[in-house]
XYZ file of C-alpha atoms in Angstrom:
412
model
C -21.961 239.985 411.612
C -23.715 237.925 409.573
C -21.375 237.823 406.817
C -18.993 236.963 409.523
C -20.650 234.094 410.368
C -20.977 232.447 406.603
C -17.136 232.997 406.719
C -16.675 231.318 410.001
C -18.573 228.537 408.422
C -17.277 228.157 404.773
C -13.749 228.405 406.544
C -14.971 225.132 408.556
C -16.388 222.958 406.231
C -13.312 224.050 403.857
C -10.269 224.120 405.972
C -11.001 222.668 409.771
C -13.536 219.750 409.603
C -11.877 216.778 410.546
C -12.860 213.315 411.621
C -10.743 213.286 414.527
C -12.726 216.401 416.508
C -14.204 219.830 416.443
C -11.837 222.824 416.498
C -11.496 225.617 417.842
C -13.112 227.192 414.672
C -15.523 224.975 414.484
C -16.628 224.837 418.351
C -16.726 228.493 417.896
C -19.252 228.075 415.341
C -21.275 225.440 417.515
C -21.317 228.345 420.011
C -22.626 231.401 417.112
C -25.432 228.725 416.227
C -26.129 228.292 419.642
C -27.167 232.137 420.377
C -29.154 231.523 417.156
C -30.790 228.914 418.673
C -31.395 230.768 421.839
C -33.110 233.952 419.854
C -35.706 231.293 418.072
C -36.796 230.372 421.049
C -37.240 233.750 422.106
C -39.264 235.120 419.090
C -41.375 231.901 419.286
C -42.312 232.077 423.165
C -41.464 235.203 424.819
C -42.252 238.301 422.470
C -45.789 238.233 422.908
C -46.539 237.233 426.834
C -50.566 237.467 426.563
C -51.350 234.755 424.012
C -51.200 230.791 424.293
C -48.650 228.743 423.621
C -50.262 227.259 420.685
C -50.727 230.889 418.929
C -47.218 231.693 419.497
C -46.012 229.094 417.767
C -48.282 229.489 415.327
C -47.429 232.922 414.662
C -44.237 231.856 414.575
C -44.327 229.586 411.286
C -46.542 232.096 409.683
C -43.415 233.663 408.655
C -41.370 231.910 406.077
C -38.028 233.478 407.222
C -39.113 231.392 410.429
C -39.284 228.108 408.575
C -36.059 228.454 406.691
C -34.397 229.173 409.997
C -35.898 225.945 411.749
C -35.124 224.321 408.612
C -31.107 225.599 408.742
C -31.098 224.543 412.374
C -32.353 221.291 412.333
C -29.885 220.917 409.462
C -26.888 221.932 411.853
C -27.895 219.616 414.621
C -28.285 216.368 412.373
C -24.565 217.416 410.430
C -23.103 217.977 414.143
C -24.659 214.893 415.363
C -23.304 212.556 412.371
C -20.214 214.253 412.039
C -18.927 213.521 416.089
C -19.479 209.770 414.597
C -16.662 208.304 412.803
C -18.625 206.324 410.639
C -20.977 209.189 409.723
C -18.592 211.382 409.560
C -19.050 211.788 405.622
C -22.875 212.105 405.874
C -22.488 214.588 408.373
C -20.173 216.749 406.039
C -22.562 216.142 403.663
C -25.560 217.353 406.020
C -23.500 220.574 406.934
C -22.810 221.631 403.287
C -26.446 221.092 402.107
C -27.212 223.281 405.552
C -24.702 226.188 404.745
C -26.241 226.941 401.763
C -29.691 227.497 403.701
C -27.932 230.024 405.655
C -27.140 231.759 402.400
C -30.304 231.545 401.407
C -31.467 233.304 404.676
C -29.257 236.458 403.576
C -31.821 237.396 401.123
C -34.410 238.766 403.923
C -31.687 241.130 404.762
C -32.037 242.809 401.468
C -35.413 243.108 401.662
C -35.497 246.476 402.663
C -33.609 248.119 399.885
C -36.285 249.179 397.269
C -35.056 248.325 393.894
C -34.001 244.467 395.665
C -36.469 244.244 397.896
C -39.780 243.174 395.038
C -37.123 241.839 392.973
C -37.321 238.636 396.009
C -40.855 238.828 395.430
C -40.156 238.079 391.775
C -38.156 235.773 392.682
C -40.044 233.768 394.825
C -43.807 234.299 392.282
C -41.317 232.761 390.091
C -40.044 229.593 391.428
C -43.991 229.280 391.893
C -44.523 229.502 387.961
C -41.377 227.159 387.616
C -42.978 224.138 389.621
C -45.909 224.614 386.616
C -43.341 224.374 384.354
C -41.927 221.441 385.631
C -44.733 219.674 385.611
C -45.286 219.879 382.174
C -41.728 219.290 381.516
C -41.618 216.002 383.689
C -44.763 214.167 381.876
C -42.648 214.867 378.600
C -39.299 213.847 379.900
C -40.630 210.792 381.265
C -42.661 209.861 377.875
C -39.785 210.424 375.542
C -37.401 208.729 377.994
C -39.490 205.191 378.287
C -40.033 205.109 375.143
C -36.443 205.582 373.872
C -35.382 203.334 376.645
C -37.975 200.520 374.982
C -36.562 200.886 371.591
C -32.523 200.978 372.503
C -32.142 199.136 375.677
C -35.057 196.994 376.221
C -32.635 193.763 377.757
C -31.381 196.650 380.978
C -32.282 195.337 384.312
C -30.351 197.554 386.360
C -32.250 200.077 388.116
C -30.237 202.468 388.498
C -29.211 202.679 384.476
C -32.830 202.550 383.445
C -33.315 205.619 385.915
C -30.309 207.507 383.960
C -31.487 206.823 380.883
C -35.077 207.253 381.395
C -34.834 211.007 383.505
C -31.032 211.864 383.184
C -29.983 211.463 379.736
C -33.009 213.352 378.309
C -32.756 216.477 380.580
C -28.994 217.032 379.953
C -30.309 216.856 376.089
C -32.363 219.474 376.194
C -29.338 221.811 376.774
C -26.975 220.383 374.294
C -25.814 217.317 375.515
C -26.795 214.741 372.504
C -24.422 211.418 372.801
C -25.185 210.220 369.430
C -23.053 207.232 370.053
C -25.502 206.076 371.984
C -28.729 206.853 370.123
C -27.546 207.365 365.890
C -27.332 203.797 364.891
C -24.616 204.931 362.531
C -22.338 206.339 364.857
C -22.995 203.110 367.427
C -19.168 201.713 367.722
C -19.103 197.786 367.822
C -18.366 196.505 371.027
C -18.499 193.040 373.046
C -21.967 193.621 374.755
C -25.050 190.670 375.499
C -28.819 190.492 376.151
C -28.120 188.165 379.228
C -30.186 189.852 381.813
C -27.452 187.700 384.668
C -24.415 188.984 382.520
C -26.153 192.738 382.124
C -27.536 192.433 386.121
C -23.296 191.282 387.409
C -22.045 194.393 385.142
C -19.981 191.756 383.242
C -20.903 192.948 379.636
C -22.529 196.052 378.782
C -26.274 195.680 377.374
C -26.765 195.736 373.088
C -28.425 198.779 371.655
C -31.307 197.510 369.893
C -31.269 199.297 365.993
C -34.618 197.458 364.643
C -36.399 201.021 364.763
C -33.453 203.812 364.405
C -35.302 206.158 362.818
C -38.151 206.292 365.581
C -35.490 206.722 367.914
C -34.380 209.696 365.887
C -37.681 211.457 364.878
C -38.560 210.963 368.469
C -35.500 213.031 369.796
C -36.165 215.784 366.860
C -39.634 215.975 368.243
C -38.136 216.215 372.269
C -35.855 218.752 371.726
C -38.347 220.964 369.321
C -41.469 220.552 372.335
C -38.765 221.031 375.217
C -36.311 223.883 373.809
C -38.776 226.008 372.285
C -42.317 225.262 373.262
C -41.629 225.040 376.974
C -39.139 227.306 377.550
C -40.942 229.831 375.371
C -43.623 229.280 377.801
C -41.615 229.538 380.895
C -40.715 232.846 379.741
C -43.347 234.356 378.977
C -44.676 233.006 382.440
C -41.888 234.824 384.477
C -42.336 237.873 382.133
C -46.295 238.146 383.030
C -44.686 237.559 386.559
C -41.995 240.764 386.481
C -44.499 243.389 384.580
C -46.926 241.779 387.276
C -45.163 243.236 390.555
C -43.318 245.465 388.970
C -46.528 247.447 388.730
C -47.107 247.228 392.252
C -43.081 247.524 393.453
C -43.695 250.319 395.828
C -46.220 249.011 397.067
C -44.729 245.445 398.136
C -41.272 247.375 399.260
C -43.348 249.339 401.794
C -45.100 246.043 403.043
C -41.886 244.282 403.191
C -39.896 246.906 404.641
C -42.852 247.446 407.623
C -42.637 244.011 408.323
C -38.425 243.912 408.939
C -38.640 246.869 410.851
C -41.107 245.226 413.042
C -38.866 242.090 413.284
C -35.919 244.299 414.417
C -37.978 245.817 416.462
C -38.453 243.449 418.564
C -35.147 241.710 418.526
C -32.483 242.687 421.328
C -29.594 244.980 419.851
C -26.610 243.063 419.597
C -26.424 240.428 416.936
C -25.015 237.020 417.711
C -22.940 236.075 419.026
C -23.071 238.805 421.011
C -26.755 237.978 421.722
C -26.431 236.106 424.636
C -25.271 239.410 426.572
C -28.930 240.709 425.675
C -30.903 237.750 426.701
C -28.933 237.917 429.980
C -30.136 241.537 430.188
C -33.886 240.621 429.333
C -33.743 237.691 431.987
C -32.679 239.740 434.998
C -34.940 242.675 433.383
C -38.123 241.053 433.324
C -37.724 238.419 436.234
C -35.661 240.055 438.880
C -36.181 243.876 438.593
C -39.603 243.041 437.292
C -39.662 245.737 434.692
C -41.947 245.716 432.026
C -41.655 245.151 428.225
C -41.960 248.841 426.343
C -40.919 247.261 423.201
C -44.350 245.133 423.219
C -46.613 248.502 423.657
C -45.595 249.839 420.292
C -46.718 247.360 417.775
C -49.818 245.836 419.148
C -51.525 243.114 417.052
C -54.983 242.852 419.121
C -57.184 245.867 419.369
C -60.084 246.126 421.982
C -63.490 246.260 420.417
C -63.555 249.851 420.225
C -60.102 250.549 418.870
C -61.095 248.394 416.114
C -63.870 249.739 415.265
C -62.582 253.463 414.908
C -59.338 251.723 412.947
C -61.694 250.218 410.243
C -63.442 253.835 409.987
C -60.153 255.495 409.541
C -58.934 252.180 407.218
C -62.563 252.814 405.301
C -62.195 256.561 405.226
C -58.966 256.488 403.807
C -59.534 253.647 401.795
C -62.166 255.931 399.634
C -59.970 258.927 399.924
C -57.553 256.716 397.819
C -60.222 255.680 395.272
C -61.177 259.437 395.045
C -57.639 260.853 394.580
C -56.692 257.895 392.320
C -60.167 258.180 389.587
C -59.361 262.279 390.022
C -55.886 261.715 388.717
C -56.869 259.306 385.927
C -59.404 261.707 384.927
C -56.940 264.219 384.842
C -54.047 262.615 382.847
C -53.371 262.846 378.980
C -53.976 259.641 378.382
C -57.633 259.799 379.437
C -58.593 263.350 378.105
C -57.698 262.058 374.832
C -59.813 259.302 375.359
C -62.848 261.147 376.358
C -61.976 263.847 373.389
C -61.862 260.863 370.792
C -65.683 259.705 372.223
C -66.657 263.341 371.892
C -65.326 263.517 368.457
C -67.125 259.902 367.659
C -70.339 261.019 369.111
C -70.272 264.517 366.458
C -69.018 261.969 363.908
C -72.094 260.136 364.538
C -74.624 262.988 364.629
C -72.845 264.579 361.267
C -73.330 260.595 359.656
C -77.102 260.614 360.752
C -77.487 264.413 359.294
C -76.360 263.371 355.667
C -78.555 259.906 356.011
C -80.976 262.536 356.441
C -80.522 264.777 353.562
C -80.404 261.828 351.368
C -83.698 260.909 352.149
C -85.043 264.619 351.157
C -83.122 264.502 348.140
C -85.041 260.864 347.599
C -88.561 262.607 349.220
C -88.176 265.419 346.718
C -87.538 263.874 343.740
C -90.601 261.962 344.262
C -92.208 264.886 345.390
C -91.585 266.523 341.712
C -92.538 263.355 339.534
C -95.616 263.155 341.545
C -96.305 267.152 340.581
C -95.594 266.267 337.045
C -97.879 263.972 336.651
C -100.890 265.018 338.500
C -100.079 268.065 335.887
C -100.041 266.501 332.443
C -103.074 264.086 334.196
C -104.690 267.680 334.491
C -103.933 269.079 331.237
C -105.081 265.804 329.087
C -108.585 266.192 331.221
C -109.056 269.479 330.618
C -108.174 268.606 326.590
C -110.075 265.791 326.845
C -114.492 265.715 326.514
C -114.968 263.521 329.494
C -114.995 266.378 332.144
C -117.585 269.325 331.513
C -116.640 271.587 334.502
C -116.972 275.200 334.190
C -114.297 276.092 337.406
C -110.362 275.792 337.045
C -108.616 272.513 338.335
C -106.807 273.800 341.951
C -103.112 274.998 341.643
C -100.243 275.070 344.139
C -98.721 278.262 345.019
C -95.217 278.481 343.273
C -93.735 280.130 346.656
C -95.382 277.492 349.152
C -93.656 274.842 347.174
C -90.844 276.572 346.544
C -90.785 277.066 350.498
C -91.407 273.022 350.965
C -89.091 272.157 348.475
C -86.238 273.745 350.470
C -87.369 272.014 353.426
């Protein structure tokens, strides 16, 4: 039915909106946004009976779906307004174009419970949040290179509006490809009647001079634009929304599940036809709940405020599960290739490590008995030349060391 009603109104603002009065089409359409209107009202103050006034609506507006409907609304009622108006009739066409593309935009919630769409609007909307970053950047730049090329060329313009266009407008449509070097290339400048009267320039009766004292500036300065603008920021925009995709894309189960809980809890709680056919439910609700005086089961399913002691078992279970989760999730990683390898490479560094210290090891015997066998050597021939020598008289043999005891050291 929606798609209906985007029809209905595209057929309007195409084919039936006149000055002269509404329609039939089109007061058809007044009466679709009027059930619209009608099913706000009820979501804002009479789905939840046992809260204030002040909550409702602020549970209301918590929703952005909620604000983009408002939004469309309002839209509708100013366009409606202006358009009954001959005199505004133009704005008001105006107002209701600018408001049928909000309704468009509302069409994405209603894909947010297919799987593969529904995180893709999450992307979408992490996105335009990285793109008001890049604008920033984008806007300081703009606005530098566009003073300062409107200094150089055009310093004699007085007319606002022309110092706005060249200052914002002509150097964003050059960063995708539109360059009018007639205006900028003092070689490609045609000669024209033009003055530096500021009166002349201000009545639009001659076109302002392009000043050509500092050409090249003019030039280096665009090659400099373009080179920041086309590569460096865009690059950087890019990679921004890619970081963004891999981002959710992680989690895209997860945010389906979260968004798909919250539009079946919407739906819940709306009546069952859609509009226009709405106002047959509300009718149904009205003599429900104030003349037969039955209750609301709808309200009993989802409830949003616990007692005390609901809660408290609730954020047991939540906790409970919660480490559960953490328990099934560290036993799975510990289980997957990817981290037995891991642990098998540490156990393989930790014997490379031991098999490194053992040869550091051996060295140092190797070193120990090498000095081991000079010291024997000497304390030998230091021996021998005594015993040759006159300077000891000492009837009993110099000690010896058993060949097999240092034999048995040396291989230790």
């Amino acid at each position: 039915m929606y798609f209906a009603f985007l029809f209905l109104f595209a057929y309007v603002l195409i084919l039936d909106l006149f000055p002269d009065g509404p329609s039939n089409a089109e007061l058809v359409l007044y009466i679709w946004v009027l059930t619209i209107v009608f099913e706000e009202i009820r979501q804002t103050f009479f789905v939840s009976m046992d809260i204030s006034v002040k909550k409702k609506v602020k549970l209301y507006f918590q929703d952005m779906w909620n604000i983009c409907d408002i939004l469309a609304i309002g839209l509708f009622t100013i366009g409606v307004c202006a358009r009954m108006f001959r005199d505004w009739y133009e704005a008001g066409r105006v107002v209701l174009c600018l408001d049928f593309m909000v309704f468009c935009f509302r069409l994405v919630h209603i894909f947010a419970v297919h799987k593969q769409l529904g995180p893709k609007i999450i992307i979408v909307g992490k996105m335009m949040k990285d793109m008001f970053f890049f604008l920033f950047f984008l806007g300081v730049w703009l606005m530098a290179y566009g003073v300062a090329t409107q200094g150089l060329l055009h310093h004699s313009e007085t007319r606002a509006s022309w110092i706005f266009r060249r200052v914002f407008y002509r150097p964003y449509l050059q960063i995708f490809g539109q360059i009018p070097l007639n205006e900028l290339d003092a070689a490609q400048i045609p000669n024209s009647n033009c003055t530096d009267d500021p009166v002349a320039i201000l009545m639009e009766e001659l076109p302002p001079c392009t000043n050509t004292y500092a050409n090249w500036l003019v030039i280096l300065l665009l090659t400099i634009f373009l080179l920041v603008a086309n590569i460096l920021l865009v690059n950087l925009l890019i990679a921004m929304f890619s970081y963004t995709f891999n981002k959710v894309q992680e989690h895209s189960d997860i945010y389906w599940k979260f968004q798909r809980y919250k539009l079946i809890v919407e739906y819940h709680k709306r009546p069952a036809l859609p509009p226009p056919f709405i106002i047959f439910s509300h009718l149904n609700i009205f003599i429900k709940r104030n003349i037969r005086r039955v209750p609301s089961v709808k309200s009993k399913v989802f409830v949003m405020d616990f007692p005390e002691s609901v809660a408290s078992k609730l954020m047991t279970w939540e906790a409970v599960q919660k480490e559960n989760y953490l328990v099934c999730r560290n036993r799975a990683k510990r289980e997957s290739n990817m981290e037995q390898l891991k642990r098998t490479a540490q156990k393989v560094d930790t014997v490379l490590n031991y098999i490194t210290d053992i040869r550091e090891h051996e060295g140092r015997l190797r070193v120990l008995e090498k000095q081991v066998d000079y010291c024997t050597e000497a304390l030998t021939w230091l021996i021998e030349s005594l015993m040759q020598s006159d300077l000891l008289k000492n009837a009993k043999a110099p000690p010896t060391l058993p060949d097999s005891s240092y034999k048995r050291d040396s291989r230790l």
